[in-house]
């Protein structure tokens, strides 16, 4: 399993883990809801309607950048669950959701 897939699975599992603080679980649940809508949009609309350039240069590049950023913050938070690392994780998840939402709106049919 790739590290990216492993991190994504960890994020999904943490959303229901009672050992994870409620604020973090809520942020993860919110991110997951947006991520699911984004994945459905990507499969049903983006891959069909967008040019290869739009997909690679805009949609996938921005989503990958956000994923990498959130993944790093998640690993930092897991290693050191400090208030500062929690705040960084929450910001990263929020930014990722906002980016996915913006991309769906930008390329809405």
CSV table of N, CA and C in Angstrom, one decimal:
chain,number,residue,atom,x,y,z
A,1,UNK,N,0.9,-1.2,0.0
A,1,UNK,CA,0.0,0.0,0.0
A,1,UNK,C,0.9,1.2,0.0
A,2,UNK,N,0.5,2.2,-0.8
A,2,UNK,CA,1.3,3.4,-0.9
A,2,UNK,C,1.1,4.2,0.4
A,3,UNK,N,2.1,5.1,0.7
A,3,UNK,CA,2.1,5.9,1.9
A,3,UNK,C,0.8,6.8,1.8
A,4,UNK,N,0.6,7.4,0.6
A,4,UNK,CA,-0.6,8.2,0.4
A,4,UNK,C,-1.9,7.5,0.8
A,5,UNK,N,-2.0,6.3,0.3
A,5,UNK,CA,-3.3,5.6,0.5
A,5,UNK,C,-3.4,5.2,2.0
A,6,UNK,N,-2.2,4.9,2.6
A,6,UNK,CA,-2.2,4.6,4.1
A,6,UNK,C,-2.6,5.8,4.9
A,7,UNK,N,-2.1,7.0,4.5
A,7,UNK,CA,-2.4,8.2,5.3
A,7,UNK,C,-3.9,8.5,5.1
A,8,UNK,N,-4.4,8.4,3.9
A,8,UNK,CA,-5.8,8.7,3.7
A,8,UNK,C,-6.7,7.7,4.5
A,9,UNK,N,-6.3,6.5,4.6
A,9,UNK,CA,-7.1,5.5,5.4
A,9,UNK,C,-7.0,5.9,6.9
A,10,UNK,N,-5.8,6.3,7.3
A,10,UNK,CA,-5.7,6.8,8.7
A,10,UNK,C,-6.6,8.0,9.0
A,11,UNK,N,-6.7,8.9,8.1
A,11,UNK,CA,-7.5,10.1,8.3
A,11,UNK,C,-9.0,9.6,8.4
A,12,UNK,N,-9.4,8.7,7.6
A,12,UNK,CA,-10.8,8.2,7.6
A,12,UNK,C,-11.1,7.5,8.9
A,13,UNK,N,-10.2,6.6,9.3
A,13,UNK,CA,-10.4,5.9,10.6
A,13,UNK,C,-10.3,6.8,11.8
A,14,UNK,N,-9.5,7.8,11.8
A,14,UNK,CA,-9.4,8.8,12.9
A,14,UNK,C,-10.7,9.5,13.1
A,15,UNK,N,-11.5,9.7,12.1
A,15,UNK,CA,-12.7,10.4,12.2
A,15,UNK,C,-13.7,9.8,13.2
A,16,UNK,N,-13.5,8.5,13.4
A,16,UNK,CA,-14.4,7.8,14.4
A,16,UNK,C,-13.7,7.2,15.6
A,17,UNK,N,-12.4,7.6,15.7
A,17,UNK,CA,-11.6,7.1,16.8
A,17,UNK,C,-11.9,7.9,18.1
A,18,UNK,N,-12.4,7.3,19.1
A,18,UNK,CA,-12.7,8.0,20.4
A,18,UNK,C,-11.5,8.6,21.1
A,19,UNK,N,-10.3,8.1,20.7
A,19,UNK,CA,-9.1,8.6,21.3
A,19,UNK,C,-8.6,10.0,20.7
A,20,UNK,N,-9.2,10.3,19.5
A,20,UNK,CA,-8.9,11.5,18.8
A,20,UNK,C,-9.8,12.6,19.3
A,21,UNK,N,-9.3,13.8,19.7
A,21,UNK,CA,-10.2,14.8,20.2
A,21,UNK,C,-11.3,15.2,19.3
A,22,UNK,N,-12.4,15.5,19.9
A,22,UNK,CA,-13.7,15.8,19.1
A,22,UNK,C,-13.5,16.8,18.0
A,23,UNK,N,-12.7,17.9,18.3
A,23,UNK,CA,-12.5,18.9,17.2
A,23,UNK,C,-11.8,18.3,16.0
A,24,UNK,N,-10.9,17.4,16.2
A,24,UNK,CA,-10.2,16.8,15.1
A,24,UNK,C,-11.1,15.8,14.4
A,25,UNK,N,-11.9,15.1,15.1
A,25,UNK,CA,-12.8,14.1,14.5
A,25,UNK,C,-13.8,14.9,13.6
A,26,UNK,N,-14.3,16.0,14.2
A,26,UNK,CA,-15.3,16.8,13.4
A,26,UNK,C,-14.6,17.4,12.1
A,27,UNK,N,-13.4,17.9,12.2
A,27,UNK,CA,-12.7,18.4,11.0
A,27,UNK,C,-12.5,17.2,10.0
A,28,UNK,N,-12.2,16.1,10.5
A,28,UNK,CA,-11.9,14.9,9.6
A,28,UNK,C,-13.3,14.5,8.9
A,29,UNK,N,-14.3,14.5,9.7
A,29,UNK,CA,-15.7,14.2,9.1
A,29,UNK,C,-16.1,15.2,8.0
A,30,UNK,N,-15.8,16.4,8.3
A,30,UNK,CA,-16.1,17.5,7.3
A,30,UNK,C,-15.3,17.3,6.1
A,31,UNK,N,-14.0,17.1,6.3
A,31,UNK,CA,-13.1,16.9,5.1
A,31,UNK,C,-13.6,15.7,4.3
A,32,UNK,N,-13.9,14.6,5.0
A,32,UNK,CA,-14.3,13.4,4.3
A,32,UNK,C,-15.5,13.6,3.5
A,33,UNK,N,-16.5,14.3,4.0
A,33,UNK,CA,-17.7,14.5,3.2
A,33,UNK,C,-17.4,15.3,1.9
A,34,UNK,N,-16.6,16.3,2.0
A,34,UNK,CA,-16.2,17.1,0.9
A,34,UNK,C,-15.3,16.2,-0.1
A,35,UNK,N,-14.4,15.4,0.5
A,35,UNK,CA,-13.6,14.5,-0.3
A,35,UNK,C,-14.4,13.5,-1.1
A,36,UNK,N,-15.5,13.0,-0.5
A,36,UNK,CA,-16.3,12.0,-1.2
A,36,UNK,C,-17.1,12.7,-2.3
A,37,UNK,N,-17.6,13.9,-2.1
A,37,UNK,CA,-18.3,14.6,-3.2
A,37,UNK,C,-17.3,14.9,-4.3
A,38,UNK,N,-16.1,15.3,-3.9
A,38,UNK,CA,-15.0,15.7,-4.9
A,38,UNK,C,-14.7,14.4,-5.7
A,39,UNK,N,-14.5,13.3,-5.1
A,39,UNK,CA,-14.2,12.1,-5.8
A,39,UNK,C,-15.3,11.7,-6.8
A,40,UNK,N,-16.5,11.8,-6.4
A,40,UNK,CA,-17.7,11.5,-7.2
A,40,UNK,C,-17.7,12.5,-8.4
A,41,UNK,N,-17.5,13.8,-8.1
A,41,UNK,CA,-17.4,14.8,-9.2
A,41,UNK,C,-16.3,14.5,-10.2
A,42,UNK,N,-15.1,14.1,-9.6
A,42,UNK,CA,-14.0,13.8,-10.5
A,42,UNK,C,-14.3,12.7,-11.4
A,43,UNK,N,-14.8,11.6,-10.9
A,43,UNK,CA,-15.1,10.4,-11.7
A,43,UNK,C,-16.2,10.6,-12.7
A,44,UNK,N,-17.3,11.3,-12.3
A,44,UNK,CA,-18.4,11.5,-13.2
A,44,UNK,C,-18.3,12.7,-14.2
A,45,UNK,N,-17.7,13.7,-13.7
A,45,UNK,CA,-17.7,14.9,-14.5
A,45,UNK,C,-16.3,15.4,-15.0
A,46,UNK,N,-15.4,15.5,-14.1
A,46,UNK,CA,-14.0,16.1,-14.5
A,46,UNK,C,-13.3,15.2,-15.5
A,47,UNK,N,-13.3,13.9,-15.3
A,47,UNK,CA,-12.6,13.1,-16.2
A,47,UNK,C,-13.2,13.1,-17.6
A,48,UNK,N,-14.5,13.4,-17.7
A,48,UNK,CA,-15.2,13.3,-18.9
A,48,UNK,C,-15.1,14.7,-19.7
A,49,UNK,N,-15.3,15.8,-18.9
A,49,UNK,CA,-15.5,17.1,-19.5
A,49,UNK,C,-14.2,17.9,-19.6
A,50,UNK,N,-13.2,17.7,-18.8
A,50,UNK,CA,-12.1,18.5,-18.8
A,50,UNK,C,-11.0,18.0,-19.7
A,51,UNK,N,-10.2,19.0,-20.2
A,51,UNK,CA,-9.0,18.6,-21.0
A,51,UNK,C,-8.0,18.0,-20.1
A,52,UNK,N,-7.1,17.2,-20.8
A,52,UNK,CA,-6.0,16.6,-20.0
A,52,UNK,C,-5.2,17.7,-19.3
A,53,UNK,N,-5.0,18.8,-20.0
A,53,UNK,CA,-4.2,19.9,-19.4
A,53,UNK,C,-4.9,20.4,-18.1
A,54,UNK,N,-6.2,20.7,-18.2
A,54,UNK,CA,-6.9,21.1,-17.0
A,54,UNK,C,-6.8,20.1,-15.9
A,55,UNK,N,-7.0,18.8,-16.2
A,55,UNK,CA,-6.9,17.8,-15.2
A,55,UNK,C,-5.6,17.8,-14.5
A,56,UNK,N,-4.5,17.7,-15.3
A,56,UNK,CA,-3.2,17.6,-14.8
A,56,UNK,C,-2.6,18.8,-14.1
A,57,UNK,N,-2.8,19.9,-14.8
A,57,UNK,CA,-2.2,21.2,-14.4
A,57,UNK,C,-3.0,21.9,-13.3
A,58,UNK,N,-4.2,21.7,-13.2
A,58,UNK,CA,-5.0,22.4,-12.2
A,58,UNK,C,-5.6,21.5,-11.2
A,59,UNK,N,-6.5,20.6,-11.6
A,59,UNK,CA,-7.3,19.8,-10.6
A,59,UNK,C,-6.3,18.9,-9.9
A,60,UNK,N,-5.6,18.0,-10.6
A,60,UNK,CA,-4.8,17.0,-9.9
A,60,UNK,C,-3.6,17.7,-9.1
A,61,UNK,N,-3.0,18.7,-9.7
A,61,UNK,CA,-1.9,19.3,-9.1
A,61,UNK,C,-2.3,20.0,-7.8
A,62,UNK,N,-3.4,20.7,-7.8
A,62,UNK,CA,-3.8,21.4,-6.5
A,62,UNK,C,-4.3,20.4,-5.5
A,63,UNK,N,-5.0,19.3,-5.9
A,63,UNK,CA,-5.5,18.3,-4.9
A,63,UNK,C,-4.3,17.6,-4.3
A,64,UNK,N,-3.3,17.2,-5.1
A,64,UNK,CA,-2.1,16.5,-4.6
A,64,UNK,C,-1.3,17.4,-3.7
A,65,UNK,N,-1.2,18.7,-4.0
A,65,UNK,CA,-0.5,19.6,-3.1
A,65,UNK,C,-1.2,19.7,-1.7
A,66,UNK,N,-2.5,19.8,-1.7
A,66,UNK,CA,-3.3,19.8,-0.5
A,66,UNK,C,-3.1,18.5,0.3
A,67,UNK,N,-3.2,17.4,-0.5
A,67,UNK,CA,-3.0,16.1,0.2
A,67,UNK,C,-1.7,16.0,0.9
A,68,UNK,N,-0.6,16.4,0.1
A,68,UNK,CA,0.7,16.3,0.7
A,68,UNK,C,0.8,17.1,2.0
A,69,UNK,N,0.3,18.4,1.9
A,69,UNK,CA,0.3,19.3,3.0
A,69,UNK,C,-0.4,18.7,4.2
A,70,UNK,N,-1.6,18.2,4.0
A,70,UNK,CA,-2.4,17.6,5.1
A,70,UNK,C,-1.8,16.4,5.6
A,71,UNK,N,-1.2,15.6,4.7
A,71,UNK,CA,-0.6,14.3,5.2
A,71,UNK,C,0.6,14.6,6.1
A,72,UNK,N,1.4,15.6,5.7
A,72,UNK,CA,2.5,16.0,6.6
A,72,UNK,C,2.0,16.5,8.0
A,73,UNK,N,0.9,17.3,8.0
A,73,UNK,CA,0.4,17.8,9.2
A,73,UNK,C,-0.2,16.6,10.1
A,74,UNK,N,-0.8,15.7,9.4
A,74,UNK,CA,-1.3,14.5,10.1
A,74,UNK,C,-0.2,13.7,10.8
A,75,UNK,N,0.9,13.5,10.1
A,75,UNK,CA,2.0,12.7,10.6
A,75,UNK,C,2.6,13.5,11.8
A,76,UNK,N,2.7,14.8,11.6
A,76,UNK,CA,3.3,15.7,12.7
A,76,UNK,C,2.4,15.6,14.0
A,77,UNK,N,1.1,15.6,13.7
A,77,UNK,CA,0.1,15.6,14.8
A,77,UNK,C,0.1,14.2,15.5
A,78,UNK,N,0.2,13.1,14.7
A,78,UNK,CA,0.3,11.8,15.3
A,78,UNK,C,1.6,11.7,16.2
A,79,UNK,N,2.7,12.2,15.7
A,79,UNK,CA,4.0,12.1,16.4
A,79,UNK,C,4.0,12.9,17.7
A,80,UNK,N,3.4,14.1,17.6
A,80,UNK,CA,3.4,15.1,18.7
A,80,UNK,C,2.0,15.8,18.7
A,81,UNK,N,1.0,15.2,19.4
A,81,UNK,CA,-0.3,15.8,19.4
A,81,UNK,C,-0.4,17.0,20.3
A,82,UNK,N,0.4,18.0,19.9
A,82,UNK,CA,0.3,19.3,20.7
A,82,UNK,C,-0.8,20.2,20.1
A,83,UNK,N,-1.2,21.2,20.9
A,83,UNK,CA,-2.2,22.2,20.4
A,83,UNK,C,-1.7,22.8,19.1
A,84,UNK,N,-0.5,23.1,19.0
A,84,UNK,CA,0.0,23.8,17.7
A,84,UNK,C,-0.1,22.8,16.5
A,85,UNK,N,0.3,21.6,16.7
A,85,UNK,CA,0.2,20.6,15.6
A,85,UNK,C,-1.3,20.3,15.3
A,86,UNK,N,-2.1,20.3,16.3
A,86,UNK,CA,-3.6,20.1,16.1
A,86,UNK,C,-4.1,21.3,15.2
A,87,UNK,N,-3.7,22.5,15.6
A,87,UNK,CA,-4.2,23.7,14.8
A,87,UNK,C,-3.7,23.6,13.4
A,88,UNK,N,-2.5,23.2,13.2
A,88,UNK,CA,-1.9,23.1,11.8
A,88,UNK,C,-2.7,22.0,11.0
A,89,UNK,N,-3.0,20.9,11.7
A,89,UNK,CA,-3.8,19.9,11.0
A,89,UNK,C,-5.2,20.4,10.6
A,90,UNK,N,-5.9,21.1,11.5
A,90,UNK,CA,-7.2,21.6,11.3
A,90,UNK,C,-7.2,22.6,10.1
A,91,UNK,N,-6.2,23.4,10.1
A,91,UNK,CA,-6.0,24.4,9.0
A,91,UNK,C,-5.8,23.7,7.7
A,92,UNK,N,-4.9,22.7,7.7
A,92,UNK,CA,-4.6,21.9,6.5
A,92,UNK,C,-5.9,21.2,5.9
A,93,UNK,N,-6.7,20.6,6.8
A,93,UNK,CA,-7.9,19.9,6.4
A,93,UNK,C,-8.9,20.9,5.8
A,94,UNK,N,-9.0,22.0,6.5
A,94,UNK,CA,-9.9,23.1,6.0
A,94,UNK,C,-9.5,23.6,4.6
A,95,UNK,N,-8.2,23.8,4.5
A,95,UNK,CA,-7.7,24.3,3.2
A,95,UNK,C,-7.9,23.3,2.1
A,96,UNK,N,-7.7,22.1,2.4
A,96,UNK,CA,-7.9,21.0,1.4
A,96,UNK,C,-9.4,21.0,1.0
A,97,UNK,N,-10.3,21.0,1.9
A,97,UNK,CA,-11.8,21.0,1.6
A,97,UNK,C,-12.1,22.2,0.8
A,98,UNK,N,-11.6,23.4,1.2
A,98,UNK,CA,-11.9,24.6,0.4
A,98,UNK,C,-11.4,24.5,-1.0
A,99,UNK,N,-10.2,24.0,-1.2
A,99,UNK,CA,-9.6,23.8,-2.5
A,99,UNK,C,-10.4,22.9,-3.4
A,100,UNK,N,-10.8,21.8,-2.8
A,100,UNK,CA,-11.7,20.8,-3.6
A,100,UNK,C,-13.0,21.5,-4.0
A,101,UNK,N,-13.6,22.2,-3.0
A,101,UNK,CA,-14.9,22.9,-3.3
A,101,UNK,C,-14.7,23.9,-4.4
A,102,UNK,N,-13.6,24.7,-4.3
A,102,UNK,CA,-13.3,25.7,-5.3
A,102,UNK,C,-13.1,25.1,-6.7
A,103,UNK,N,-12.4,24.0,-6.8
A,103,UNK,CA,-12.2,23.3,-8.1
A,103,UNK,C,-13.5,22.8,-8.6
A,104,UNK,N,-14.4,22.2,-7.8
A,104,UNK,CA,-15.7,21.8,-8.3
A,104,UNK,C,-16.5,22.9,-8.8
A,105,UNK,N,-16.5,24.1,-8.1
A,105,UNK,CA,-17.2,25.2,-8.6
A,105,UNK,C,-16.6,25.8,-9.8
A,106,UNK,N,-15.3,25.9,-9.9
A,106,UNK,CA,-14.6,26.4,-11.1
A,106,UNK,C,-15.0,25.7,-12.4
A,107,UNK,N,-15.1,24.4,-12.3
A,107,UNK,CA,-15.3,23.5,-13.4
A,107,UNK,C,-16.7,23.0,-13.5
A,108,UNK,N,-17.7,23.6,-12.8
A,108,UNK,CA,-19.1,23.1,-12.8
A,108,UNK,C,-19.6,23.3,-14.2
A,109,UNK,N,-20.4,22.3,-14.5
A,109,UNK,CA,-21.0,22.2,-15.9
A,109,UNK,C,-22.1,23.2,-15.9
